[in-house]
XYZ file of C-alpha atoms in Angstrom:
665
model
C 0.000 0.000 0.000
C 1.589 3.353 -0.977
C 2.449 5.770 1.799
C 0.579 9.043 1.908
C 2.217 12.399 2.621
C 1.809 13.649 6.150
C 1.937 17.361 5.025
C -0.750 19.342 3.269
C -1.192 22.910 2.089
C -2.842 25.124 4.643
C -3.912 28.579 3.408
C -3.134 31.573 5.589
C -5.296 34.536 6.388
C -3.348 36.783 4.091
C -4.138 34.532 1.127
C -7.775 35.488 1.350
C -6.886 39.184 1.320
C -4.515 39.003 -1.632
C -6.055 39.618 -5.041
C -2.906 39.176 -7.125
C -1.680 36.062 -8.784
C 1.989 36.343 -7.868
C 2.872 33.930 -5.043
C 6.005 31.807 -5.352
C 4.948 29.447 -2.512
C 2.635 28.975 0.491
C 3.324 27.977 4.059
C 3.081 24.237 4.638
C 1.623 23.054 8.018
C 2.011 19.461 9.417
C -1.062 17.414 10.438
C -1.345 14.681 13.145
C -0.080 11.255 12.078
C -1.560 7.792 12.886
C -0.007 5.356 15.358
C 1.921 3.343 12.770
C 3.155 6.462 11.123
C 4.186 7.912 14.465
C 6.223 4.824 15.361
C 7.920 4.828 11.968
C 8.771 8.502 12.356
C 10.215 7.945 15.857
C 12.382 5.114 14.565
C 13.590 7.267 11.705
C 14.274 10.178 14.050
C 16.189 7.911 16.434
C 18.298 6.631 13.612
C 18.896 10.120 12.394
C 19.992 11.260 15.812
C 22.540 8.450 15.996
C 23.921 9.372 12.629
C 24.187 13.014 13.541
C 25.823 12.114 16.819
C 28.502 10.118 15.045
C 29.173 12.716 12.337
C 28.981 15.757 14.590
C 32.580 15.318 15.638
C 33.767 15.263 12.052
C 31.774 18.301 10.924
C 32.342 20.388 14.032
C 34.680 22.707 12.208
C 32.338 23.208 9.249
C 29.989 26.170 9.092
C 26.386 25.045 9.584
C 23.859 26.437 7.103
C 20.645 28.130 8.170
C 17.756 25.757 8.539
C 14.968 26.064 5.984
C 11.845 27.854 7.113
C 13.340 29.734 10.042
C 12.267 33.136 8.566
C 8.661 32.198 7.947
C 7.641 33.965 11.152
C 8.902 37.378 9.956
C 5.371 38.552 8.992
C 4.300 37.940 12.595
C 6.736 40.600 13.869
C 5.368 44.051 14.820
C 4.810 46.276 11.802
C 6.878 49.168 13.165
C 9.895 46.867 13.393
C 9.263 45.512 9.905
C 8.921 48.994 8.436
C 12.126 50.072 10.160
C 13.939 47.107 8.631
C 12.418 47.528 5.182
C 13.141 51.273 5.239
C 16.857 50.522 4.894
C 16.438 48.397 1.769
C 16.790 49.456 -1.841
C 13.513 49.411 -3.823
C 14.838 46.579 -5.957
C 15.546 44.537 -2.820
C 12.012 45.250 -1.584
C 10.711 43.903 -4.885
C 12.648 40.686 -4.336
C 11.381 40.373 -0.763
C 7.793 40.889 -1.952
C 8.246 37.980 -4.346
C 9.176 35.519 -1.587
C 5.827 34.962 0.180
C 2.279 36.181 -0.088
C 2.417 37.412 3.503
C 5.325 39.748 2.761
C 3.693 40.718 -0.514
C 0.565 41.783 1.388
C 2.647 43.902 3.770
C 4.812 45.598 1.151
C 2.416 46.066 -1.772
C -0.892 47.743 -2.303
C -3.661 46.817 -4.689
C -2.735 46.869 -8.367
C -2.734 50.053 -10.446
C -4.988 50.504 -13.469
C -2.394 49.650 -16.135
C 0.454 48.023 -14.191
C 0.709 46.191 -10.930
C 3.064 47.571 -8.349
C 5.591 44.759 -8.891
C 5.461 45.458 -12.613
C 6.167 49.138 -11.942
C 9.069 48.177 -9.702
C 10.355 45.739 -12.302
C 10.126 48.410 -14.980
C 12.034 50.830 -12.794
C 14.706 48.610 -11.272
C 15.144 45.474 -13.389
C 17.833 45.483 -16.072
C 16.669 42.996 -18.697
C 14.917 43.494 -22.027
C 11.198 42.789 -21.889
C 11.294 41.199 -25.353
C 14.442 39.060 -25.472
C 15.518 39.098 -21.794
C 18.931 40.496 -22.700
C 20.775 41.587 -19.533
C 22.206 44.993 -18.597
C 19.585 47.023 -20.472
C 18.778 50.481 -19.127
C 16.803 51.962 -22.041
C 13.237 52.338 -20.757
C 10.248 53.519 -22.789
C 8.149 54.740 -19.871
C 5.185 55.692 -21.987
C 5.118 52.206 -23.536
C 5.828 50.528 -20.174
C 8.674 48.407 -21.554
C 12.432 48.154 -21.305
C 13.968 47.386 -24.660
C 17.435 46.667 -25.997
C 18.878 48.163 -29.155
C 18.191 45.060 -31.226
C 14.550 44.806 -30.179
C 14.095 48.522 -30.765
C 14.609 47.870 -34.463
C 12.264 44.871 -34.571
C 9.414 45.924 -32.273
C 9.249 49.680 -32.885
C 8.751 51.884 -35.921
C 9.509 55.512 -36.606
C 7.034 57.861 -38.259
C 8.571 57.461 -41.704
C 8.473 53.663 -41.485
C 4.803 53.734 -40.495
C 3.889 55.999 -43.390
C 5.819 53.870 -45.882
C 4.504 50.545 -44.569
C 0.858 51.693 -44.562
C 1.055 54.084 -47.481
C -2.455 53.270 -48.728
C -4.010 55.392 -46.000
C -1.003 57.418 -44.983
C -3.024 60.666 -44.943
C -4.784 59.375 -41.828
C -1.681 58.777 -39.788
C -1.034 62.397 -38.953
C -4.075 61.983 -36.730
C -3.251 58.425 -35.710
C 0.293 58.948 -34.406
C -0.724 61.003 -31.342
C -3.059 58.166 -30.360
C -0.191 55.722 -29.811
C 2.367 55.588 -26.986
C 5.904 56.381 -27.999
C 9.490 56.406 -26.884
C 12.660 58.096 -28.073
C 16.233 57.021 -28.738
C 19.288 59.156 -29.584
C 19.652 59.722 -33.330
C 22.791 61.807 -33.264
C 24.519 64.226 -30.983
C 21.712 66.767 -30.780
C 18.594 64.895 -31.991
C 16.266 62.158 -30.727
C 14.164 59.789 -32.852
C 10.561 59.111 -31.782
C 9.477 55.467 -32.057
C 6.038 53.835 -31.848
C 5.211 50.231 -30.922
C 4.778 48.116 -34.014
C 1.900 46.240 -32.372
C -0.045 49.463 -31.784
C 0.607 50.670 -35.312
C -0.530 47.378 -36.833
C -3.652 47.256 -34.642
C -4.661 50.761 -35.649
C -3.902 49.974 -39.257
C -6.136 46.887 -39.144
C -8.973 48.930 -37.686
C -8.686 51.488 -40.458
C -8.423 48.789 -43.105
C -11.576 47.107 -41.811
C -13.540 50.319 -42.330
C -12.656 50.474 -46.007
C -13.230 53.838 -47.694
C -16.000 54.975 -45.346
C -14.633 58.342 -44.278
C -17.369 58.886 -41.700
C -16.517 55.670 -39.892
C -12.845 56.489 -40.077
C -13.585 59.924 -38.624
C -15.593 58.322 -35.805
C -12.717 55.926 -35.176
C -10.266 58.756 -34.760
C -12.666 60.552 -32.448
C -12.751 57.441 -30.278
C -8.969 57.155 -30.373
C -8.657 60.840 -29.570
C -10.802 60.338 -26.487
C -8.344 57.700 -25.336
C -5.477 60.171 -25.612
C -6.612 61.900 -22.419
C -5.484 58.941 -20.362
C -2.466 58.645 -22.642
C -1.696 62.304 -21.947
C -1.564 61.545 -18.234
C 0.681 58.586 -18.954
C 2.962 60.860 -20.961
C 3.166 63.380 -18.132
C 3.986 60.558 -15.753
C 6.536 59.219 -18.253
C 8.303 62.592 -18.310
C 8.568 62.482 -14.513
C 9.879 58.927 -14.673
C 12.470 59.940 -17.251
C 13.659 62.781 -15.012
C 13.806 60.377 -12.082
C 15.793 57.887 -14.148
C 18.262 60.588 -15.187
C 18.698 61.567 -11.551
C 19.292 57.928 -10.643
C 21.819 57.541 -13.437
C 23.582 60.727 -12.372
C 23.633 59.536 -8.795
C 24.973 56.193 -9.898
C 27.613 57.907 -12.000
C 28.661 59.989 -9.022
C 28.744 56.891 -6.876
C 30.924 55.055 -9.390
C 33.183 58.084 -9.770
C 33.572 58.260 -5.997
C 34.563 54.601 -5.959
C 37.125 55.240 -8.701
C 38.585 58.228 -6.866
C 38.877 56.342 -3.592
C 40.450 53.417 -5.400
C 42.907 55.768 -7.112
C 43.871 57.410 -3.821
C 44.348 54.041 -2.169
C 46.505 52.730 -5.027
C 48.609 55.907 -5.055
C 49.233 55.520 -1.336
C 50.229 51.884 -1.849
C 52.550 52.812 -4.722
C 54.246 55.537 -2.689
C 54.729 53.141 0.201
C 56.532 50.817 -2.211
C 58.944 53.641 -3.109
C 57.648 54.459 -6.588
C 56.613 58.059 -5.894
C 58.966 59.640 -8.491
C 57.900 57.107 -11.112
C 54.270 57.860 -10.344
C 54.808 61.590 -10.871
C 56.642 60.948 -14.127
C 53.883 58.653 -15.388
C 51.330 61.420 -14.891
C 48.274 61.547 -12.675
C 45.803 61.558 -15.570
C 47.405 58.637 -17.404
C 47.691 56.643 -14.193
C 44.052 57.300 -13.299
C 42.989 55.996 -16.734
C 45.048 52.807 -16.511
C 42.844 49.672 -16.736
C 44.098 48.361 -13.392
C 43.234 51.641 -11.677
C 40.156 52.959 -13.454
C 37.587 50.611 -11.922
C 34.589 51.412 -9.682
C 35.726 48.872 -7.137
C 36.982 49.337 -3.596
C 40.633 48.452 -3.068
C 40.552 45.629 -0.560
C 43.576 43.570 0.451
C 42.404 40.802 -1.843
C 41.998 43.153 -4.817
C 45.391 44.737 -4.143
C 47.048 41.325 -4.079
C 45.679 40.691 -7.584
C 46.812 43.977 -9.173
C 49.961 44.650 -7.143
C 52.324 42.872 -9.508
C 50.850 44.643 -12.537
C 51.278 48.052 -10.892
C 54.853 47.223 -9.879
C 55.666 46.124 -13.440
C 54.239 49.394 -14.736
C 56.383 51.424 -12.354
C 59.486 49.392 -13.215
C 58.899 50.142 -16.894
C 58.519 53.838 -16.057
C 61.698 54.093 -13.958
C 64.218 54.151 -16.874
C 62.117 56.774 -18.638
C 61.960 58.852 -15.476
C 65.728 58.637 -14.962
C 66.284 59.541 -18.608
C 64.027 62.585 -18.334
C 65.737 63.629 -15.097
C 69.094 63.415 -16.877
C 67.878 65.552 -19.775
C 66.332 68.103 -17.407
C 69.585 68.291 -15.445
C 71.495 69.063 -18.655
C 68.956 71.695 -19.690
C 69.067 73.343 -16.269
C 72.855 73.528 -16.200
C 73.011 74.913 -19.715
C 70.584 77.629 -18.595
C 73.014 78.528 -15.789
C 75.834 78.777 -18.321
C 73.655 81.070 -20.413
C 73.147 83.378 -17.411
C 76.925 83.636 -16.979
C 77.270 84.486 -20.657
C 74.528 87.141 -20.408
C 76.405 88.785 -17.532
C 79.547 88.792 -19.657
C 77.627 90.229 -22.603
C 76.198 93.041 -20.445
C 79.729 94.404 -19.916
C 80.155 95.045 -23.660
C 78.557 97.632 -25.960
C 75.292 96.620 -27.538
C 76.899 96.525 -31.007
C 79.802 94.269 -29.969
C 80.451 91.194 -32.116
C 79.929 88.244 -29.762
C 78.871 84.633 -30.290
C 75.460 83.424 -29.197
C 75.048 81.213 -26.096
C 74.900 78.074 -28.248
C 78.624 78.524 -28.968
C 79.299 78.254 -25.242
C 78.185 74.622 -25.246
C 81.274 73.691 -27.262
C 83.604 74.978 -24.527
C 85.257 71.942 -22.840
C 85.038 73.474 -19.368
C 81.319 74.091 -19.835
C 80.703 70.528 -21.043
C 82.588 69.174 -18.044
C 80.435 71.125 -15.581
C 77.270 70.036 -17.328
C 78.003 66.342 -17.802
C 80.414 65.217 -15.077
C 78.083 65.794 -12.121
C 75.345 63.388 -11.088
C 71.811 64.280 -12.042
C 70.744 64.840 -8.439
C 73.549 67.357 -7.808
C 72.170 70.890 -7.844
C 74.535 73.477 -9.342
C 74.321 77.257 -9.115
C 75.542 80.195 -11.153
C 78.608 80.426 -8.914
C 79.741 77.019 -10.143
C 79.906 78.427 -13.684
C 81.743 81.632 -12.738
C 85.178 80.217 -13.665
C 83.973 79.980 -17.250
C 83.565 83.774 -17.355
C 87.357 84.169 -17.071
C 87.830 82.221 -20.295
C 85.127 83.993 -22.274
C 87.279 86.869 -23.701
C 89.763 84.454 -25.250
C 86.948 82.134 -26.321
C 85.136 84.978 -28.135
C 88.311 86.060 -29.921
C 89.046 82.523 -31.098
C 85.462 82.133 -32.261
C 85.621 85.326 -34.316
C 88.898 84.389 -35.965
C 87.518 80.963 -36.885
C 84.365 82.486 -38.389
C 86.322 85.089 -40.366
C 88.615 82.408 -41.752
C 85.545 80.483 -42.922
C 84.308 83.632 -44.716
C 87.659 84.032 -46.443
C 87.366 80.458 -47.677
C 83.945 81.272 -49.130
C 85.512 84.180 -51.029
C 88.148 81.934 -52.596
C 87.151 80.837 -56.110
C 86.721 77.133 -56.672
C 89.333 77.135 -59.474
C 91.905 79.062 -57.459
C 95.441 77.722 -57.783
C 96.442 79.097 -54.368
C 94.064 76.822 -52.467
C 92.015 77.733 -49.427
C 93.387 80.512 -47.214
C 95.041 79.453 -43.987
C 96.174 82.888 -42.788
C 93.703 85.195 -41.115
C 93.362 88.531 -42.978
C 90.494 90.679 -41.685
C 91.185 93.513 -44.138
C 89.681 91.527 -47.022
C 86.423 91.218 -45.127
C 86.339 94.895 -44.171
C 86.439 96.083 -47.780
C 83.354 97.900 -49.004
C 83.184 95.527 -51.963
C 82.903 92.417 -49.748
C 79.303 91.259 -49.707
C 77.707 87.886 -49.135
C 74.246 86.757 -50.100
C 71.968 84.855 -47.723
C 69.943 82.174 -49.475
C 67.304 82.269 -46.726
C 66.382 85.966 -46.787
C 67.963 86.701 -50.223
C 69.619 89.820 -48.871
C 73.142 91.173 -49.447
C 75.037 91.220 -46.161
C 78.391 92.840 -45.425
C 80.987 92.308 -42.746
C 80.743 92.406 -39.694
C 76.953 91.971 -39.779
C 77.458 88.575 -41.383
C 78.872 87.266 -38.067
C 75.587 87.848 -36.215
C 73.070 87.279 -38.998
C 70.071 85.468 -37.510
C 69.558 83.218 -40.550
C 72.880 81.586 -39.663
C 72.565 81.391 -35.892
C 68.822 80.859 -35.462
C 67.212 77.416 -35.403
C 63.947 78.929 -36.652
C 65.211 78.453 -40.199
C 65.962 74.756 -39.712
C 63.305 72.656 -41.402
C 63.312 69.844 -38.841
C 63.613 70.207 -35.081
C 63.303 67.351 -32.595
C 63.498 66.882 -28.857
C 66.070 64.598 -27.227
C 65.122 60.937 -27.574
C 65.873 57.913 -25.417
C 68.706 56.836 -27.705
C 70.622 60.146 -27.781
C 73.974 60.436 -26.056
C 74.938 63.411 -23.901
C 76.573 65.294 -26.767
C 73.443 64.948 -28.900
C 71.298 66.081 -25.988
C 73.408 69.223 -25.667
C 73.118 69.876 -29.387
C 69.350 69.509 -29.341
C 69.172 71.726 -26.269
C 70.100 74.633 -28.501
C 66.582 74.538 -29.842
C 65.431 75.744 -26.418
C 67.391 78.934 -27.081
C 66.397 79.027 -30.779
C 70.110 79.289 -31.500
C 72.878 77.206 -33.009
C 76.632 77.676 -33.486
C 77.614 79.943 -36.353
C 79.625 77.180 -38.023
C 76.515 74.991 -38.401
C 74.502 77.636 -40.248
C 77.162 79.096 -42.516
C 75.887 76.883 -45.322
C 73.167 79.445 -46.128
C 75.814 81.926 -47.319
C 77.169 82.293 -50.816
C 79.754 84.696 -52.233
C 79.051 86.067 -55.707
C 81.006 88.409 -57.979
C 77.940 90.255 -59.279
C 77.375 92.418 -56.210
C 81.016 93.489 -55.736
C 81.066 94.741 -59.350
C 78.058 96.962 -58.638
C 79.743 98.268 -55.495
C 82.862 99.050 -57.523
C 80.776 101.269 -59.807
C 79.444 103.120 -56.763
C 82.937 103.610 -55.324
C 84.327 104.743 -58.650
C 81.527 107.315 -58.848
C 82.850 109.007 -55.706
C 86.506 108.695 -56.691
C 87.577 106.050 -54.164
C 89.752 102.989 -54.695
C 87.592 99.817 -54.488
C 90.631 97.720 -53.478
C 91.387 99.711 -50.334
C 88.160 101.459 -49.276
C 86.470 99.804 -46.309
C 82.855 99.815 -45.242
C 83.762 101.944 -42.255
C 85.269 104.555 -44.576
C 82.023 104.740 -46.527
C 79.999 105.113 -43.317
C 82.210 107.990 -42.218
C 81.953 109.789 -45.577
C 78.156 109.394 -45.609
C 77.907 110.140 -49.319
C 74.657 110.394 -51.253
C 74.444 108.699 -54.628
C 72.036 109.235 -57.495
C 70.762 106.287 -59.513
C 70.621 107.673 -63.020
C 68.540 104.701 -64.154
C 65.680 105.846 -61.868
C 65.923 109.628 -62.326
C 63.166 111.443 -64.207
C 62.357 115.018 -65.114
C 58.919 114.936 -63.480
C 59.760 113.064 -60.249
C 63.317 114.277 -59.836
C 66.544 112.506 -58.903
C 66.564 109.419 -56.634
C 69.230 109.850 -53.926
C 70.331 107.337 -51.256
C 73.225 106.513 -48.959
C 75.798 103.933 -49.930
C 74.323 100.891 -48.103
C 70.917 101.544 -49.642
C 72.625 102.005 -53.006
C 74.128 98.519 -52.705
C 70.687 96.974 -52.107
C 69.191 99.072 -54.906
C 71.874 98.015 -57.400
C 70.469 94.477 -57.706
C 67.383 95.936 -59.438
C 69.370 96.990 -62.538
C 71.485 95.047 -64.956
C 73.473 98.143 -65.987
C 74.916 100.270 -63.191
C 74.778 104.059 -63.689
C 75.651 105.944 -60.508
C 76.582 109.551 -59.925
C 77.858 111.187 -56.757
C 75.445 113.855 -55.553
C 76.754 117.386 -55.074
C 77.267 118.824 -51.607
C 74.069 120.864 -51.908
C 72.037 117.867 -53.027
C 73.518 115.721 -50.250
C 72.648 118.367 -47.672
C 69.072 118.565 -48.940
C 68.746 114.762 -48.935
C 70.080 114.505 -45.374
C 67.687 117.224 -44.246
C 64.763 115.336 -45.771
C 65.949 112.183 -43.981
C 66.033 114.077 -40.702
C 62.574 115.558 -41.200
C 61.248 112.141 -42.086
C 62.688 110.628 -38.896
C 61.313 113.321 -36.559
C 57.870 113.418 -38.200
C 57.225 109.694 -37.766
C 55.424 108.416 -34.741
C 56.692 105.513 -32.666
C 54.309 103.044 -34.271
C 55.219 104.257 -37.777
C 58.862 103.726 -36.944
C 58.262 100.227 -35.624
C 56.262 99.328 -38.710
C 59.497 99.403 -40.711
C 61.141 96.819 -38.437
C 59.187 93.852 -39.630
C 61.879 91.185 -39.418
C 61.668 88.167 -37.127
C 63.143 88.137 -34.592
C 62.684 91.857 -34.044
C 65.639 94.134 -34.664
C 65.119 96.253 -31.534
C 66.920 95.910 -28.209
C 66.894 97.590 -24.800
C 69.790 99.957 -24.123
C 69.519 99.582 -20.343
C 69.792 95.771 -20.017
C 70.980 94.681 -23.480
C 67.883 92.508 -23.942
C 67.055 91.883 -27.595
C 64.552 90.290 -29.953
C 61.542 92.286 -28.796
C 58.408 91.817 -30.896
C 56.452 94.870 -31.921
C 54.794 96.583 -28.978
C 56.564 94.514 -26.317
C 59.536 96.844 -25.913
C 57.354 99.586 -24.391
C 55.978 97.136 -21.821
C 59.499 95.937 -21.055
C 60.744 99.460 -20.379
C 57.767 100.226 -18.139
C 57.895 97.019 -16.094
C 61.668 96.492 -15.849
C 63.054 100.033 -15.882
C 60.137 102.267 -14.864
C 60.166 104.158 -18.185
C 56.630 104.960 -19.279
C 57.485 107.227 -22.228
C 59.945 105.571 -24.573
C 62.427 107.656 -26.529
C 65.077 106.721 -29.069
C 67.672 106.787 -26.292
C 66.002 103.780 -24.678
C 66.414 101.305 -27.527
C 68.905 100.423 -30.197
C 68.790 98.722 -33.553
C 70.635 95.430 -33.649
C 73.697 95.046 -35.809
C 71.861 92.429 -37.848
C 69.184 94.936 -38.879
C 69.124 95.672 -42.610
C 69.511 99.300 -43.705
C 66.222 101.170 -43.352
C 67.056 104.528 -44.906
C 64.600 105.293 -47.649
C 65.625 106.749 -51.016
C 64.807 110.445 -51.353
C 63.405 112.191 -54.410
C 64.884 115.624 -55.160
C 63.194 117.936 -57.619
C 65.412 120.469 -59.418
C 65.709 123.941 -57.883
C 63.532 126.567 -59.653
C 66.510 128.806 -60.326
C 68.515 126.047 -61.922
C 65.529 125.084 -64.034
C 65.224 128.645 -65.374
C 68.940 128.822 -66.039
C 68.831 125.632 -68.017
């Protein structure tokens, strides 16, 4: 005879009050057993007790699990205690608790709403799965449609306005009235636009209704009136949906802040751990932003001892990879800093000379053996000062003289013809360079340049004209690092840039014509002699009866000579020279400061400060420099000077014939 169960389902009082259909399970109550059943149960219990007694010693160290059914008396607790407990739970946890028993469901939930039950509302708000395909981690909710939908199901279960009109094009004129009658949702359709979608089921149902009415416009009109009446409740649902969307955005923002807080705390904890391991300098070199974005660091997860044990080796490996780069950068920075100290010593030396003195730029100083020794022979962590570079100042006069002689010898070699039988010059002869006929042409600025300006021409010494500039790399040696450090000063040694110069015979021939016009020997007359004479020359090629004669000084005449193939120059008379000089003077005094600066358009600027020998001021900056550094608010021509590298800026002057001479002629 088969044995019957001794347990049966006993409904509780709350079951009779509940009107929903959601109840995972009911309480089971035991009933009294018969005599035979009681004896069998006692024997089984006795046997069980013996077994437990024997095995209790073996499982004493194991953690005992909670016995099933121990929490079934929770609904019998006082309500104030239950509400206090439930008040600390997240709404999603309350939803899970309400799904356990009907008794807890009756306590936590009210009667169902008109369109959704309270658990369905909670599921819509707090669950994270798609209502169509059950895909996890979905947070796109169409509140008006009461569904949560993934991206894939959005394309299969929803339609946009254009799709509806194209699919049901037979009666598409009716859908401008039909669309407001259907619930909708929106998805991003770009950076600044949202796309409104309608449930495909609702669109098809409305379409079937319209199709069933045929061409009866009155019935169709009545149908839309009925649908329009339904939009009142839909309007309330839409208002509620807007509130739900705002609430969801607030929740997402709060969650984002919570996750960001977790990331920040994790970052701070990892940084503290890394510093305790002695990798503080490596951490600073790696960069706070890059370190915070590292995959091992950028996680919204608290840094527990267990988590740290998992990522510790990866962080250490990262810091070990960073250490050589940090040491390399420290070495380069040490070299740059010491070269800057050497530059300060050179600036102090330069301040003791006139502003028009011929001196090398600071990049030449890097080739001095004593300077290289101070820069490279000390450890990177040794801090040097300007006083450590003071001994170099004692060697600077001799160093500058040797530099100038070497540069002048290179210029003499450029002047030697390629087919010369005498070979390249080995003896220094400055007189050849000082001749008024000695001119070089710069291939960068295409300008004729004389001595001694050629020694300080910025196209030769400036790195701004170099097509390719790079920073020191990990494979560069110390000498290469020092060479590339010149780019910080925008300067290079004169010997490296001399390749932009070329010596031609065309310009000296034009200068010879100018010198012959004033009766001077081209083979012995120097540029200084011509500056002292301050002659004025007339270009007969440009003279006209209506505009008059074109007069200019000798340096401007040299620049002007390249405009003519044939050279026709005449020395102006003393009276004409006096008139031309007077016009030059009037022109200088009549110009404003800004008009004067407008002529100095080269880069770097050709103006310098007389008081501190600072140079390369852009337009308009010199006035600010004088006011801030020297307390000079009104700048005069005694406060600045024109650099030696400045091209001649005297303008040609037009002289009309005197009335008396015109009548005489």
